[in-house]
Amino acid sequence: MNLNTIAQVKRPKSFEDVEWRDGHAWLAGGTWLFSEPQVATDTLVDLERLGWPSLTATPTGLEIAATCKIRELAAFRGPAAWRAVPLFQKCIDSFLMSFKIWNAATVGGNICMSLPAGAMISLTAALEGICTLWPVGGPPREVTVVDFVTGMHTNVLQKGELLRKIYLPSAALTKRFAMRQVSLTHFGRSAALIIGTLGDNGYDFTLTVTAATPRPVQLKFTKLPSAAELRQAIEERLPPDAWFADVHGSAPYKRHITFYLAEQIRAELS
Ligand SMILES: Cc1cc2nc3c(=O)[nH]c(=O)nc-3n(C[C@H](O)[C@H](O)[C@H](O)COP(=O)(O)OP(=O)(O)OC[C@H]3O[C@@H](n4cnc5c(N)ncnc54)[C@H](O)[C@@H]3O)c2cc1C
């Protein structure tokens, strides 16, 4: 859609060139920004010319620039030891999108939208991602992806603050994983997207619950729990009012399928 409140589009070549004020909005792929009126915005600040390398793999991990496109992430092939890389495609496939969104949307844009069904949130939270944020006029700060999202469409970003990159440590990328995702309708948004990761010899099990809850919820275990231990841990962490109800599923439905899918994940990894 045409955004008829926009008077200017700025294309800075460095973050320092930006003089942030109310009415500015960062423009990444624009797939959400251009999908509805932005009445409080008069200036878009395009991130594309900042020229950040999309994907940088090192022996210690993978750095994903916020501006990395979903299609670039889909094309990534890591070293064989990074057993979790196939999870990238699985999460991308659960992101409901047309070819236009596929080609334009960015990993950072999806995380900053902070929607429960944000598949890039599910992926990077499960792989123990760490966000680097650039505040206006302050030093960079780091926050885990799990803590970045604070609720439905809310996050820790302060006014004008930029998500610069997400770092996935090699220690998480080398783990085995299992994922389950369901939607109430065939091409609907995720009602639950749940990922389990497990280190070698059955140690270090992490379960990440997304879409069924307003923000990512992560449960960590020293070793793979029994079915009863897993169920109890979910019950303790997520009381009946902690679930996200919307047109894609009621809270009791999402709670029910989370127990069901979490047990499938546990069994697959055991
Ligand atoms: C048809 C359709 C289907 C969709 N389906 C889904 C779905 O299934 N799941 C889901 O999660 N989402 C869905 N979305 C919304 C989706 O999250 C976005 O379209 C997409 O992920 C946003 O990415 P983008 O790069 O285009 O961001 P933009 O539209 O450019 O920006 C999105 C928001 O994030 C801010 N922003 C972007 N990058 C940064 C940054 N680096 N630092 C700080 N702020 C930033 C922008 O200012 C804006 O507020 C859908 C949208 C549409 C139009």
Short mmCIF file of C-alpha atoms and ligand atoms in Angstrom, two decimals:
data_model
loop_
_atom_site.label_atom_id
_atom_site.label_comp_id
_atom_site.label_asym_id
_atom_site.label_seq_id
_atom_site.Cartn_x
_atom_site.Cartn_y
_atom_site.Cartn_z
CA MET A 1 0.00 0.00 0.00
CA ASN A 2 1.04 3.63 -0.46
CA LEU A 3 1.97 5.22 2.84
CA ASN A 4 0.60 8.72 2.39
CA THR A 5 2.04 10.05 5.66
CA ILE A 6 5.63 9.49 4.53
CA ALA A 7 7.35 12.73 3.50
CA GLN A 8 10.92 11.42 3.31
CA VAL A 9 12.92 8.22 2.89
CA LYS A 10 16.46 8.45 4.23
CA ARG A 11 19.18 6.08 3.04
CA PRO A 12 22.10 6.52 5.46
CA LYS A 13 25.44 4.84 4.83
CA SER A 14 26.26 4.61 8.53
CA PHE A 15 24.32 4.47 11.79
CA GLU A 16 26.09 7.65 12.98
CA ASP A 17 24.52 9.59 10.06
CA VAL A 18 21.03 9.08 11.53
CA GLU A 19 19.56 11.85 13.65
CA TRP A 20 16.64 10.03 15.21
CA ARG A 21 13.41 11.85 16.12
CA ASP A 22 9.75 10.91 16.68
CA GLY A 23 8.09 10.03 13.37
CA HIS A 24 11.11 8.04 12.13
CA ALA A 25 10.84 4.27 11.51
CA TRP A 26 13.56 1.83 10.47
CA LEU A 27 12.77 0.29 7.10
CA ALA A 28 14.02 -3.28 6.56
CA GLY A 29 12.16 -5.40 3.96
CA GLY A 30 9.08 -3.21 4.34
CA THR A 31 6.72 -6.19 4.11
CA TRP A 32 4.88 -5.27 7.30
CA LEU A 33 5.51 -1.51 7.16
CA PHE A 34 3.81 -1.29 3.76
CA SER A 35 1.00 -3.69 4.71
CA GLU A 36 -0.95 -1.24 6.88
CA PRO A 37 -1.22 2.53 7.51
CA GLN A 38 1.63 4.03 9.55
CA VAL A 39 -0.05 7.20 10.72
CA ALA A 40 2.59 8.05 13.32
CA THR A 41 5.45 7.78 10.82
CA ASP A 42 6.61 10.53 8.44
CA THR A 43 10.17 9.33 7.66
CA LEU A 44 11.49 5.90 6.77
CA VAL A 45 15.15 5.19 7.44
CA ASP A 46 16.23 2.48 5.03
CA LEU A 47 18.74 -0.01 6.45
CA GLU A 48 19.83 -1.47 3.11
CA ARG A 49 22.74 0.90 2.37
CA LEU A 50 24.35 0.22 5.72
CA GLY A 51 25.81 -2.70 3.78
CA TRP A 52 26.11 -5.25 6.58
CA PRO A 53 27.29 -8.72 5.41
CA SER A 54 24.24 -10.97 5.71
CA LEU A 55 25.85 -14.11 7.10
CA THR A 56 29.29 -14.49 8.66
CA ALA A 57 30.28 -17.99 9.75
CA THR A 58 33.28 -18.42 12.05
CA PRO A 59 34.50 -21.45 14.06
CA THR A 60 32.67 -20.05 17.11
CA GLY A 61 29.30 -19.39 15.51
CA LEU A 62 27.15 -17.69 12.91
CA GLU A 63 26.49 -13.96 12.81
CA ILE A 64 23.23 -13.05 11.08
CA ALA A 65 22.85 -9.39 10.16
CA ALA A 66 19.42 -7.98 11.00
CA THR A 67 19.15 -7.10 7.29
CA CYS A 68 19.76 -10.71 6.15
CA LYS A 69 16.86 -11.68 3.89
CA ILE A 70 14.85 -14.80 4.60
CA ARG A 71 15.86 -16.17 1.17
CA GLU A 72 19.56 -15.69 2.02
CA LEU A 73 19.15 -17.58 5.28
CA ALA A 74 17.39 -20.38 3.37
CA ALA A 75 20.40 -20.71 1.05
CA PHE A 76 22.92 -20.99 3.91
CA ARG A 77 24.89 -24.25 4.14
CA GLY A 78 27.05 -24.54 7.23
CA PRO A 79 29.81 -26.97 8.16
CA ALA A 80 28.70 -30.59 8.63
CA ALA A 81 29.28 -30.31 12.39
CA TRP A 82 26.47 -27.73 12.61
CA ARG A 83 23.70 -30.32 12.78
CA ALA A 84 21.03 -27.71 13.51
CA VAL A 85 21.33 -25.86 10.18
CA PRO A 86 18.41 -27.81 8.58
CA LEU A 87 16.24 -26.18 11.25
CA PHE A 88 16.64 -22.88 9.36
CA GLN A 89 14.57 -24.19 6.44
CA LYS A 90 12.01 -25.85 8.68
CA CYS A 91 11.33 -22.59 10.51
CA ILE A 92 11.28 -20.62 7.26
CA ASP A 93 8.68 -23.04 5.87
CA SER A 94 6.42 -22.34 8.83
CA PHE A 95 6.55 -18.61 8.17
CA LEU A 96 3.34 -17.90 6.25
CA MET A 97 4.41 -15.81 3.28
CA SER A 98 4.07 -15.15 -0.41
CA PHE A 99 7.09 -15.08 -2.77
CA LYS A 100 7.17 -11.28 -2.36
CA ILE A 101 7.65 -11.56 1.39
CA TRP A 102 10.13 -14.41 0.90
CA ASN A 103 12.30 -12.14 -1.28
CA ALA A 104 12.04 -8.96 0.78
CA ALA A 105 11.51 -9.77 4.46
CA THR A 106 14.53 -9.79 6.75
CA VAL A 107 15.43 -11.84 9.79
CA GLY A 108 15.70 -8.68 11.89
CA GLY A 109 12.34 -7.34 10.67
CA ASN A 110 10.63 -10.55 11.73
CA ILE A 111 12.26 -10.48 15.17
CA CYS A 112 11.49 -6.77 15.70
CA MET A 113 7.83 -7.36 14.80
CA SER A 114 7.83 -9.61 17.88
CA LEU A 115 4.71 -11.53 16.93
CA PRO A 116 4.08 -14.87 18.70
CA ALA A 117 4.22 -16.67 15.33
CA GLY A 118 7.50 -15.00 14.35
CA ALA A 119 9.34 -17.99 12.94
CA MET A 120 12.73 -16.26 13.02
CA ILE A 121 12.16 -15.68 16.73
CA SER A 122 11.47 -19.41 17.19
CA LEU A 123 14.60 -20.34 15.26
CA THR A 124 17.04 -17.93 16.86
CA ALA A 125 15.64 -18.36 20.37
CA ALA A 126 15.94 -22.16 20.11
CA LEU A 127 19.54 -21.85 18.89
CA GLU A 128 20.44 -19.66 21.89
CA GLY A 129 20.74 -16.51 19.79
CA ILE A 130 22.11 -13.27 21.20
CA CYS A 131 20.98 -9.94 19.77
CA THR A 132 23.30 -6.97 19.48
CA LEU A 133 21.38 -3.71 19.83
CA TRP A 134 22.59 -0.25 18.91
CA PRO A 135 20.94 2.35 21.14
CA VAL A 136 20.82 6.01 20.07
CA GLY A 137 23.87 7.74 21.55
CA GLY A 138 25.00 4.83 23.73
CA PRO A 139 27.30 1.81 23.52
CA PRO A 140 26.02 -1.44 21.93
CA ARG A 141 24.26 -3.83 24.28
CA GLU A 142 23.44 -7.53 24.09
CA VAL A 143 20.28 -9.42 24.99
CA THR A 144 19.26 -13.01 24.32
CA VAL A 145 16.51 -13.51 21.72
CA VAL A 146 14.38 -15.14 24.45
CA ASP A 147 14.56 -11.92 26.48
CA PHE A 148 14.34 -9.58 23.47
CA VAL A 149 10.63 -10.30 22.92
CA THR A 150 8.58 -9.19 25.92
CA GLY A 151 5.05 -9.90 24.68
CA MET A 152 2.67 -9.80 21.72
CA HIS A 153 4.25 -7.17 19.39
CA THR A 154 6.46 -5.76 22.18
CA ASN A 155 10.19 -5.99 22.79
CA VAL A 156 13.08 -4.37 24.65
CA LEU A 157 13.97 -1.89 21.88
CA GLN A 158 14.08 1.70 23.10
CA LYS A 159 13.11 4.63 20.91
CA GLY A 160 15.37 4.69 17.83
CA GLU A 161 17.32 1.62 18.95
CA LEU A 162 18.46 -0.68 16.16
CA LEU A 163 18.78 -4.47 16.08
CA ARG A 164 22.17 -4.89 14.42
CA LYS A 165 22.71 -8.67 14.40
CA ILE A 166 21.91 -12.03 15.93
CA TYR A 167 24.70 -14.38 16.93
CA LEU A 168 24.12 -18.14 17.05
CA PRO A 169 26.90 -19.92 19.01
CA SER A 170 28.51 -22.97 17.50
CA ALA A 171 27.72 -24.87 20.72
CA ALA A 172 24.00 -24.56 19.89
CA LEU A 173 24.42 -25.14 16.14
CA THR A 174 26.12 -28.49 16.75
CA LYS A 175 23.20 -29.89 18.79
CA ARG A 176 20.59 -32.32 17.48
CA PHE A 177 17.12 -30.87 17.18
CA ALA A 178 13.48 -31.84 16.76
CA MET A 179 10.72 -29.44 15.80
CA ARG A 180 6.93 -29.56 15.66
CA GLN A 181 4.60 -26.92 14.28
CA VAL A 182 0.82 -26.85 13.91
CA SER A 183 -1.69 -24.40 12.52
CA LEU A 184 -5.42 -24.52 13.07
CA THR A 185 -5.96 -24.13 9.32
CA HIS A 186 -3.79 -25.64 6.58
CA PHE A 187 -2.11 -22.35 5.54
CA GLY A 188 -2.69 -20.53 8.82
CA ARG A 189 -0.22 -18.90 11.14
CA SER A 190 1.48 -21.16 13.65
CA ALA A 191 -0.62 -22.01 16.69
CA ALA A 192 2.40 -23.68 18.24
CA LEU A 193 6.00 -23.91 17.08
CA ILE A 194 8.11 -25.93 19.48
CA ILE A 195 11.76 -26.85 19.20
CA GLY A 196 13.90 -29.18 21.27
CA THR A 197 17.69 -29.31 21.12
CA LEU A 198 19.97 -31.86 22.71
CA GLY A 199 23.72 -32.03 23.21
CA ASP A 200 25.80 -35.19 22.98
CA ASN A 201 25.14 -38.18 25.25
CA GLY A 202 21.64 -37.01 26.16
CA TYR A 203 22.82 -33.93 28.06
CA ASP A 204 21.76 -30.30 27.82
CA PHE A 205 18.13 -30.52 26.63
CA THR A 206 16.40 -27.24 25.82
CA LEU A 207 12.74 -26.89 24.89
CA THR A 208 11.63 -23.62 23.29
CA VAL A 209 7.90 -22.94 23.13
CA THR A 210 6.75 -20.24 20.69
CA ALA A 211 3.51 -19.18 18.96
CA ALA A 212 1.40 -20.84 21.70
CA THR A 213 2.64 -18.19 24.14
CA PRO A 214 2.85 -14.40 23.69
CA ARG A 215 6.65 -14.53 23.95
CA PRO A 216 9.23 -17.34 23.69
CA VAL A 217 9.47 -19.58 26.73
CA GLN A 218 12.55 -21.72 27.23
CA LEU A 219 12.94 -24.69 29.56
CA LYS A 220 16.41 -26.05 30.21
CA PHE A 221 17.32 -29.48 31.58
CA THR A 222 20.75 -30.89 32.41
CA LYS A 223 19.77 -34.14 30.69
CA LEU A 224 16.81 -35.39 28.72
CA PRO A 225 13.83 -35.51 31.12
CA SER A 226 11.26 -38.29 31.38
CA ALA A 227 7.80 -37.68 29.94
CA ALA A 228 6.44 -36.95 33.43
CA GLU A 229 9.30 -34.57 34.28
CA LEU A 230 8.81 -32.66 31.05
CA ARG A 231 5.06 -32.36 31.56
CA GLN A 232 5.52 -31.15 35.11
CA ALA A 233 8.12 -28.56 34.08
CA ILE A 234 5.79 -27.14 31.42
CA GLU A 235 2.89 -27.07 33.88
CA GLU A 236 4.98 -25.21 36.47
CA ARG A 237 6.37 -22.69 34.00
CA LEU A 238 3.18 -22.08 32.03
CA PRO A 239 0.03 -21.78 34.16
CA PRO A 240 -3.37 -21.80 32.35
CA ASP A 241 -3.33 -17.98 31.87
CA ALA A 242 0.12 -17.94 30.22
CA TRP A 243 -1.08 -19.05 26.78
CA PHE A 244 -1.74 -16.86 23.74
CA ALA A 245 -5.34 -16.97 22.52
CA ASP A 246 -6.24 -15.59 19.09
CA VAL A 247 -8.16 -16.59 15.94
CA HIS A 248 -5.49 -19.21 15.32
CA GLY A 249 -6.40 -21.13 18.47
CA SER A 250 -7.80 -20.81 21.97
CA ALA A 251 -5.55 -20.90 25.03
CA PRO A 252 -6.72 -24.42 26.09
CA TYR A 253 -6.08 -25.70 22.53
CA LYS A 254 -2.56 -24.25 22.47
CA ARG A 255 -1.83 -25.61 25.92
CA HIS A 256 -3.05 -29.06 24.91
CA ILE A 257 -1.01 -29.25 21.71
CA THR A 258 2.10 -27.94 23.46
CA PHE A 259 2.05 -30.90 25.86
CA TYR A 260 1.39 -33.26 22.97
CA LEU A 261 4.13 -31.88 20.71
CA ALA A 262 6.69 -31.47 23.49
CA GLU A 263 6.39 -35.15 24.29
CA GLN A 264 6.84 -36.03 20.60
CA ILE A 265 10.01 -33.93 20.55
CA ARG A 266 11.31 -35.56 23.72
CA ALA A 267 10.63 -39.04 22.32
CA GLU A 268 12.27 -38.23 18.98
CA LEU A 269 15.45 -37.01 20.64
CA SER A 270 15.67 -39.84 23.17
C1 LIG B 1 0.83 -11.29 4.20
C2 LIG B 1 1.67 -11.27 5.45
C3 LIG B 1 1.85 -12.48 6.16
C4 LIG B 1 2.63 -12.48 7.34
N1 LIG B 1 2.78 -13.66 8.02
C5 LIG B 1 3.54 -13.67 9.15
C6 LIG B 1 3.78 -14.89 9.89
O1 LIG B 1 3.29 -15.96 9.56
N2 LIG B 1 4.55 -14.81 11.00
C7 LIG B 1 5.10 -13.63 11.39
O2 LIG B 1 5.83 -13.57 12.36
N3 LIG B 1 4.90 -12.52 10.71
C8 LIG B 1 4.13 -12.49 9.62
N4 LIG B 1 3.94 -11.31 8.97
C9 LIG B 1 4.50 -10.09 9.51
C10 LIG B 1 6.01 -10.24 9.36
O3 LIG B 1 6.59 -10.29 10.64
C11 LIG B 1 6.67 -9.26 8.49
O4 LIG B 1 6.08 -9.10 7.25
C12 LIG B 1 8.17 -9.50 8.26
O5 LIG B 1 8.74 -10.47 9.06
C13 LIG B 1 8.82 -8.18 8.56
O6 LIG B 1 10.09 -8.17 8.01
P1 LIG B 1 10.58 -6.93 7.18
O7 LIG B 1 12.04 -7.09 6.98
O8 LIG B 1 9.76 -6.75 5.93
O9 LIG B 1 10.31 -5.73 8.21
P2 LIG B 1 9.67 -4.30 8.01
O10 LIG B 1 8.26 -4.38 7.52
O11 LIG B 1 10.61 -3.44 7.22
O12 LIG B 1 9.73 -3.79 9.54
C14 LIG B 1 8.92 -4.40 10.52
C15 LIG B 1 9.06 -3.59 11.83
O13 LIG B 1 10.32 -3.82 12.43
C16 LIG B 1 11.08 -2.61 12.52
N5 LIG B 1 12.45 -2.98 12.18
C17 LIG B 1 12.84 -3.69 11.09
N6 LIG B 1 14.15 -3.96 11.14
C18 LIG B 1 14.61 -3.42 12.31
C19 LIG B 1 15.89 -3.38 12.94
N7 LIG B 1 16.97 -3.96 12.40
N8 LIG B 1 16.00 -2.74 14.12
C20 LIG B 1 14.92 -2.15 14.71
N9 LIG B 1 13.69 -2.15 14.16
C21 LIG B 1 13.53 -2.79 12.96
C22 LIG B 1 10.43 -1.64 11.54
O14 LIG B 1 10.61 -0.28 11.89
C23 LIG B 1 8.97 -2.08 11.64
O15 LIG B 1 8.39 -1.53 12.80
C24 LIG B 1 3.20 -11.27 7.80
C25 LIG B 1 3.04 -10.09 7.08
C26 LIG B 1 2.28 -10.07 5.91
C27 LIG B 1 2.12 -8.76 5.16
#
